[in-house]
PDB file of C-alpha atoms in Angstrom:
ATOM      1  CA  MET A  26      99.295 209.738  35.831  1.00 53.00           C
ATOM      2  CA  ALA A  27     102.032 207.220  36.734  1.00 54.00           C
ATOM      3  CA  ASN A  28     105.104 208.290  38.527  1.00 62.00           C
ATOM      4  CA  LEU A  29     108.055 209.265  36.468  1.00 63.00           C
ATOM      5  CA  PRO A  30     110.148 205.917  36.288  1.00 67.00           C
ATOM      6  CA  SER A  31     113.683 206.210  37.137  1.00 69.00           C
ATOM      7  CA  ASN A  32     114.730 204.987  33.579  1.00 66.00           C
ATOM      8  CA  VAL A  33     113.156 207.826  31.925  1.00 74.00           C
ATOM      9  CA  ASN A  34     116.035 209.933  30.343  1.00 85.00           C
ATOM     10  CA  HIS A  35     114.192 212.968  28.706  1.00 90.00           C
ATOM     11  CA  ILE A  36     113.650 216.600  29.631  1.00 91.00           C
ATOM     12  CA  VAL A  37     111.462 219.405  27.870  1.00 91.00           C
ATOM     13  CA  ILE A  38     113.250 222.650  27.588  1.00 92.00           C
ATOM     14  CA  TRP A  39     111.296 225.855  26.582  1.00 89.00           C
ATOM     15  CA  LEU A  40     113.088 228.983  25.658  1.00 89.00           C
ATOM     16  CA  ASP A  41     110.670 232.043  25.458  1.00 85.00           C
ATOM     17  CA  GLN A  42     111.761 235.733  26.115  1.00 79.00           C
ATOM     18  CA  ARG A  43     108.585 236.111  27.955  1.00 70.00           C
ATOM     19  CA  PHE A  44     109.207 233.694  30.839  1.00 66.00           C
ATOM     20  CA  SER A  45     111.186 236.289  32.811  1.00 61.00           C
ATOM     21  CA  LEU A  46     107.887 238.509  32.835  1.00 61.00           C
ATOM     22  CA  PRO A  47     105.971 238.068  36.090  1.00 61.00           C
ATOM     23  CA  GLY A  48     102.924 236.089  35.537  1.00 62.00           C
ATOM     24  CA  SER A  49     103.648 235.362  31.759  1.00 61.00           C
ATOM     25  CA  ASN A  50     102.029 232.143  30.517  1.00 64.00           C
ATOM     26  CA  GLU A  51     101.742 230.843  34.099  1.00 69.00           C
ATOM     27  CA  ARG A  52      98.641 228.653  33.275  1.00 71.00           C
ATOM     28  CA  MET A  53     100.133 227.222  30.193  1.00 71.00           C
ATOM     29  CA  LYS A  54     103.647 226.350  32.018  1.00 71.00           C
ATOM     30  CA  GLU A  55     101.658 224.675  34.825  1.00 74.00           C
ATOM     31  CA  LYS A  56      99.737 222.721  32.376  1.00 73.00           C
ATOM     32  CA  PHE A  57     102.899 221.746  30.537  1.00 75.00           C
ATOM     33  CA  ARG A  58     104.605 220.860  33.856  1.00 72.00           C
ATOM     34  CA  HIS A  59     101.740 218.664  34.949  1.00 70.00           C
ATOM     35  CA  VAL A  60     102.021 216.620  31.848  1.00 71.00           C
ATOM     36  CA  THR A  61     105.342 216.704  30.575  1.00 72.00           C
ATOM     37  CA  ASN A  62     107.491 216.944  33.726  1.00 69.00           C
ATOM     38  CA  PRO A  63     110.363 217.583  33.828  1.00 76.00           C
ATOM     39  CA  LEU A  64     110.095 220.995  32.333  1.00 83.00           C
ATOM     40  CA  LYS A  65     113.053 223.588  32.181  1.00 89.00           C
ATOM     41  CA  THR A  66     112.279 227.203  31.080  1.00 87.00           C
ATOM     42  CA  PHE A  67     114.755 229.824  30.000  1.00 90.00           C
ATOM     43  CA  ASP A  68     114.356 233.405  28.716  1.00 88.00           C
ATOM     44  CA  LYS A  69     117.876 233.777  27.343  1.00 90.00           C
ATOM     45  CA  PRO A  70     119.145 231.760  24.300  1.00 92.00           C
ATOM     46  CA  THR A  71     122.874 231.737  25.668  1.00 93.00           C
ATOM     47  CA  VAL A  72     121.764 230.299  29.052  1.00 94.00           C
ATOM     48  CA  CYS A  73     119.620 227.864  27.347  1.00 93.00           C
ATOM     49  CA  ILE A  74     122.432 226.763  24.905  1.00 94.00           C
ATOM     50  CA  ASP A  75     124.855 226.318  28.010  1.00 96.00           C
ATOM     51  CA  PHE A  76     122.315 224.136  29.684  1.00 96.00           C
ATOM     52  CA  ILE A  77     121.615 221.996  26.632  1.00 95.00           C
ATOM     53  CA  ASP A  78     125.479 221.560  26.174  1.00 94.00           C
ATOM     54  CA  SER A  79     125.657 220.228  29.761  1.00 95.00           C
ATOM     55  CA  VAL A  80     122.887 217.749  29.200  1.00 92.00           C
ATOM     56  CA  LYS A  81     124.623 214.633  27.965  1.00 88.00           C
ATOM     57  CA  ASP A  82     122.617 211.860  29.437  1.00 89.00           C
ATOM     58  CA  LYS A  83     118.975 212.876  28.518  1.00 90.00           C
ATOM     59  CA  LYS A  84     116.995 213.318  25.362  1.00 92.00           C
ATOM     60  CA  ILE A  85     115.756 216.944  24.835  1.00 93.00           C
ATOM     61  CA  PHE A  86     112.367 217.972  23.508  1.00 92.00           C
ATOM     62  CA  LEU A  87     113.062 221.513  22.957  1.00 91.00           C
ATOM     63  CA  ILE A  88     110.383 224.245  22.501  1.00 89.00           C
ATOM     64  CA  THR A  89     111.365 227.733  21.343  1.00 86.00           C
ATOM     65  CA  THR A  90     109.398 230.801  20.039  1.00 80.00           C
ATOM     66  CA  GLY A  91     109.647 232.524  16.856  1.00 72.00           C
ATOM     67  CA  PRO A  92     112.023 235.328  17.744  1.00 73.00           C
ATOM     68  CA  PHE A  93     114.745 232.744  18.905  1.00 80.00           C
ATOM     69  CA  ALA A  94     114.014 229.974  16.550  1.00 81.00           C
ATOM     70  CA  GLN A  95     116.294 230.248  13.567  1.00 80.00           C
ATOM     71  CA  ASP A  96     119.496 231.068  15.560  1.00 85.00           C
ATOM     72  CA  LEU A  97     118.878 228.543  18.198  1.00 88.00           C
ATOM     73  CA  VAL A  98     118.016 225.856  15.873  1.00 85.00           C
ATOM     74  CA  ARG A  99     121.157 226.519  13.860  1.00 84.00           C
ATOM     75  CA  GLU A 100     123.159 226.317  17.084  1.00 89.00           C
ATOM     76  CA  VAL A 101     121.851 222.926  18.561  1.00 91.00           C
ATOM     77  CA  HIS A 102     120.105 221.045  15.926  1.00 86.00           C
ATOM     78  CA  ASP A 103     122.931 218.503  15.314  1.00 87.00           C
ATOM     79  CA  LEU A 104     123.620 217.795  18.974  1.00 91.00           C
ATOM     80  CA  PRO A 105     122.863 214.003  19.604  1.00 92.00           C
ATOM     81  CA  GLN A 106     120.810 215.009  22.847  1.00 94.00           C
ATOM     82  CA  ILE A 107     118.134 216.929  20.838  1.00 91.00           C
ATOM     83  CA  GLU A 108     115.294 214.474  19.902  1.00 90.00           C
ATOM     84  CA  PHE A 109     112.584 216.981  18.612  1.00 88.00           C
ATOM     85  CA  ILE A 110     112.560 220.785  18.249  1.00 85.00           C
ATOM     86  CA  TYR A 111     109.204 222.629  18.304  1.00 86.00           C
ATOM     87  CA  ILE A 112     108.656 226.238  17.104  1.00 82.00           C
ATOM     88  CA  TYR A 113     105.867 228.008  18.827  1.00 80.00           C
ATOM     89  CA  THR A 114     105.034 230.933  16.549  1.00 76.00           C
ATOM     90  CA  HIS A 115     102.162 233.073  15.171  1.00 72.00           C
ATOM     91  CA  ASP A 116     103.791 233.199  11.845  1.00 71.00           C
ATOM     92  CA  ILE A 117     104.136 229.699  10.702  1.00 69.00           C
ATOM     93  CA  ASN A 118     104.614 230.559   6.876  1.00 69.00           C
ATOM     94  CA  ASP A 119     107.611 232.655   7.836  1.00 70.00           C
ATOM     95  CA  HIS A 120     109.481 229.687   9.502  1.00 66.00           C
ATOM     96  CA  SER A 121     108.196 227.106   7.209  1.00 70.00           C
ATOM     97  CA  ARG A 122     110.635 228.458   4.653  1.00 69.00           C
ATOM     98  CA  TRP A 123     113.728 227.826   6.526  1.00 67.00           C
ATOM     99  CA  VAL A 124     112.892 224.930   8.826  1.00 70.00           C
ATOM    100  CA  ARG A 125     112.722 222.292   6.034  1.00 67.00           C
ATOM    101  CA  GLN A 126     116.540 221.955   6.186  1.00 68.00           C
ATOM    102  CA  TYR A 127     116.428 220.466   9.688  1.00 65.00           C
ATOM    103  CA  SER A 128     115.448 216.980  10.139  1.00 62.00           C
ATOM    104  CA  LYS A 129     114.472 217.187  13.955  1.00 61.00           C
ATOM    105  CA  ILE A 130     111.689 219.753  12.965  1.00 63.00           C
ATOM    106  CA  GLY A 131     108.990 218.577  10.896  1.00 59.00           C
ATOM    107  CA  ILE A 132     106.317 221.029   9.531  1.00 55.00           C
ATOM    108  CA  GLU A 133     104.105 219.573  12.187  1.00 59.00           C
ATOM    109  CA  HIS A 134     106.477 220.930  14.772  1.00 71.00           C
ATOM    110  CA  LEU A 135     105.586 224.595  13.766  1.00 66.00           C
ATOM    111  CA  ILE A 136     102.773 225.252  15.962  1.00 68.00           C
ATOM    112  CA  ASN A 137     100.794 228.407  16.766  1.00 67.00           C
ATOM    113  CA  PHE A 138      98.330 227.159  19.518  1.00 65.00           C
ATOM    114  CA  ASP A 139      99.298 225.935  23.041  1.00 67.00           C
ATOM    115  CA  GLU A 140      97.001 222.795  22.941  1.00 72.00           C
ATOM    116  CA  ASN A 141      98.334 221.673  19.621  1.00 79.00           C
ATOM    117  CA  LEU A 142     101.853 222.294  21.133  1.00 83.00           C
ATOM    118  CA  LEU A 143     100.976 220.090  24.101  1.00 84.00           C
ATOM    119  CA  GLU A 144      99.295 217.445  22.020  1.00 85.00           C
ATOM    120  CA  CYS A 145     102.345 217.224  19.684  1.00 86.00           C
ATOM    121  CA  LEU A 146     104.787 217.033  22.519  1.00 87.00           C
ATOM    122  CA  ILE A 147     102.650 214.366  24.258  1.00 88.00           C
ATOM    123  CA  HIS A 148     102.612 212.291  21.144  1.00 89.00           C
ATOM    124  CA  ASP A 149     106.342 212.520  20.504  1.00 90.00           C
ATOM    125  CA  ILE A 150     107.406 211.911  24.171  1.00 91.00           C
ATOM    126  CA  GLY A 151     104.894 208.948  24.237  1.00 92.00           C
ATOM    127  CA  GLY A 152     106.395 207.449  21.302  1.00 93.00           C
ATOM    128  CA  TYR A 153     109.646 207.969  22.717  1.00 93.00           C
ATOM    129  CA  LEU A 154     108.741 206.203  25.900  1.00 93.00           C
ATOM    130  CA  MET A 155     107.083 203.365  23.848  1.00 95.00           C
ATOM    131  CA  ARG A 156     110.303 202.720  21.843  1.00 94.00           C
ATOM    132  CA  ASP A 157     112.291 202.591  25.007  1.00 93.00           C
ATOM    133  CA  GLY A 158     109.759 200.336  26.512  1.00 94.00           C
ATOM    134  CA  ASP A 159     110.051 198.182  23.594  1.00 95.00           C
ATOM    135  CA  LYS A 160     113.928 197.974  23.950  1.00 94.00           C
ATOM    136  CA  CYS A 161     113.499 196.978  27.604  1.00 93.00           C
ATOM    137  CA  GLU A 162     111.002 194.323  26.757  1.00 93.00           C
ATOM    138  CA  ARG A 163     113.240 192.926  24.047  1.00 93.00           C
ATOM    139  CA  GLY A 164     116.134 193.058  26.695  1.00 94.00           C
ATOM    140  CA  ARG A 165     113.747 191.075  29.160  1.00 91.00           C
ATOM    141  CA  GLU A 166     113.819 194.155  31.566  1.00 90.00           C
ATOM    142  CA  LEU A 167     110.145 193.573  32.012  1.00 91.00           C
ATOM    143  CA  ILE A 168     109.670 195.877  35.174  1.00 90.00           C
ATOM    144  CA  GLN A 169     111.338 198.841  33.378  1.00 91.00           C
ATOM    145  CA  ALA A 170     109.240 198.120  30.179  1.00 93.00           C
ATOM    146  CA  LYS A 171     106.009 198.187  32.147  1.00 93.00           C
ATOM    147  CA  GLN A 172     107.061 201.424  34.114  1.00 92.00           C
ATOM    148  CA  LEU A 173     107.800 203.170  30.738  1.00 93.00           C
ATOM    149  CA  TYR A 174     104.548 201.914  29.257  1.00 94.00           C
ATOM    150  CA  GLU A 175     102.585 203.051  32.207  1.00 93.00           C
ATOM    151  CA  TYR A 176     104.025 206.546  32.049  1.00 91.00           C
ATOM    152  CA  ALA A 177     103.396 206.778  28.359  1.00 92.00           C
ATOM    153  CA  LYS A 178      99.866 205.681  28.926  1.00 93.00           C
ATOM    154  CA  GLY A 179      99.439 208.376  31.537  1.00 89.00           C
ATOM    155  CA  LEU A 180     100.548 211.019  28.967  1.00 88.00           C
ATOM    156  CA  TYR A 181      98.250 209.846  26.265  1.00 89.00           C
ATOM    157  CA  ASP A 182      95.346 209.533  28.811  1.00 88.00           C
ATOM    158  CA  GLN A 183      95.727 213.155  29.478  1.00 81.00           C
ATOM    159  CA  MET A 184      94.459 214.114  26.095  1.00 75.00           C
ATOM    160  CA  SER A 185      92.475 211.019  25.022  1.00 64.00           C
ATOM    161  CA  THR A 186      89.295 212.590  25.545  1.00 70.00           C
ATOM    162  CA  GLU A 187      89.684 214.856  22.725  1.00 73.00           C
ATOM    163  CA  ASN A 188      91.889 212.757  20.410  1.00 78.00           C
ATOM    164  CA  GLU A 189      90.722 209.357  19.001  1.00 87.00           C
ATOM    165  CA  GLU A 190      94.282 208.336  18.088  1.00 87.00           C
ATOM    166  CA  PHE A 191      95.498 208.913  21.716  1.00 88.00           C
ATOM    167  CA  LYS A 192      92.539 206.661  22.887  1.00 90.00           C
ATOM    168  CA  GLU A 193      93.847 203.831  20.445  1.00 91.00           C
ATOM    169  CA  ILE A 194      97.465 204.234  21.515  1.00 92.00           C
ATOM    170  CA  SER A 195      96.316 204.146  25.179  1.00 92.00           C
ATOM    171  CA  ASN A 196      94.403 201.050  24.873  1.00 92.00           C
ATOM    172  CA  GLU A 197      97.376 199.439  23.190  1.00 94.00           C
ATOM    173  CA  LEU A 198      99.611 200.499  26.053  1.00 94.00           C
ATOM    174  CA  HIS A 199      97.031 199.077  28.489  1.00 94.00           C
ATOM    175  CA  GLN A 200      97.251 195.660  26.486  1.00 94.00           C
ATOM    176  CA  ARG A 201     101.098 195.763  26.743  1.00 93.00           C
ATOM    177  CA  ILE A 202     101.041 196.543  30.506  1.00 94.00           C
ATOM    178  CA  THR A 203      98.439 193.785  31.113  1.00 93.00           C
ATOM    179  CA  LYS A 204     100.596 191.301  29.168  1.00 91.00           C
ATOM    180  CA  LEU A 205     103.737 192.303  31.064  1.00 90.00           C
ATOM    181  CA  SER A 206     101.847 192.009  34.297  1.00 86.00           C
ATOM    182  CA  SER A 207     100.993 188.433  33.365  1.00 84.00           C
ATOM    183  CA  LYS A 208     104.410 187.632  32.428  1.00 73.00           C
ATOM    184  CA  SER A 209     105.674 189.031  35.710  1.00 62.00           C
ATOM    185  CA  ARG A 210     103.254 186.961  37.716  1.00 59.00           C
ATOM    186  CA  LEU A 211     104.198 183.764  35.726  1.00 48.00           C
ATOM    187  CA  LYS A 212     107.770 184.213  36.642  1.00 58.00           C
ATOM    188  CA  SER A 213     107.069 184.746  40.231  1.00 45.00           C
TER     189      SER A 213
END
């Protein structure tokens, strides 16, 4: 995967009461860190909310578990730095009743399996990076656009063997990167 470009301004935050337990979800956390770096974990809602309040210059992709979900969402939903909220829970039906009132959580963001959570997160972060790359490209910041596209492609490539849509997006990103590389050579 490409190195994290300096113009990437997002962070993944995960609030889960089990993170303080030794050995809890270590394999899953490592997988998420590998794919969604940076990943910041919390096990206490108040500490998590304080951190979110302190982050003004990054977009946040927030994951929370069922026990914390409703109170946390109510507290942070309207903050401008929150891009998406994911609720990782075993009881999707229970949460689907109240979650509809919040626009930053779609029903697809109620997730009960870690691979689905990872896939949804990659799709949303990749889309976010592509939109930022598009802005850079329109602003003639071609190097920055290429870096964002490369990083997004690296994310999609992580899951493209299992997901046909991710293969198509990865191919589209490859074409954009190739086009930008050609433009850069022409300007040299």
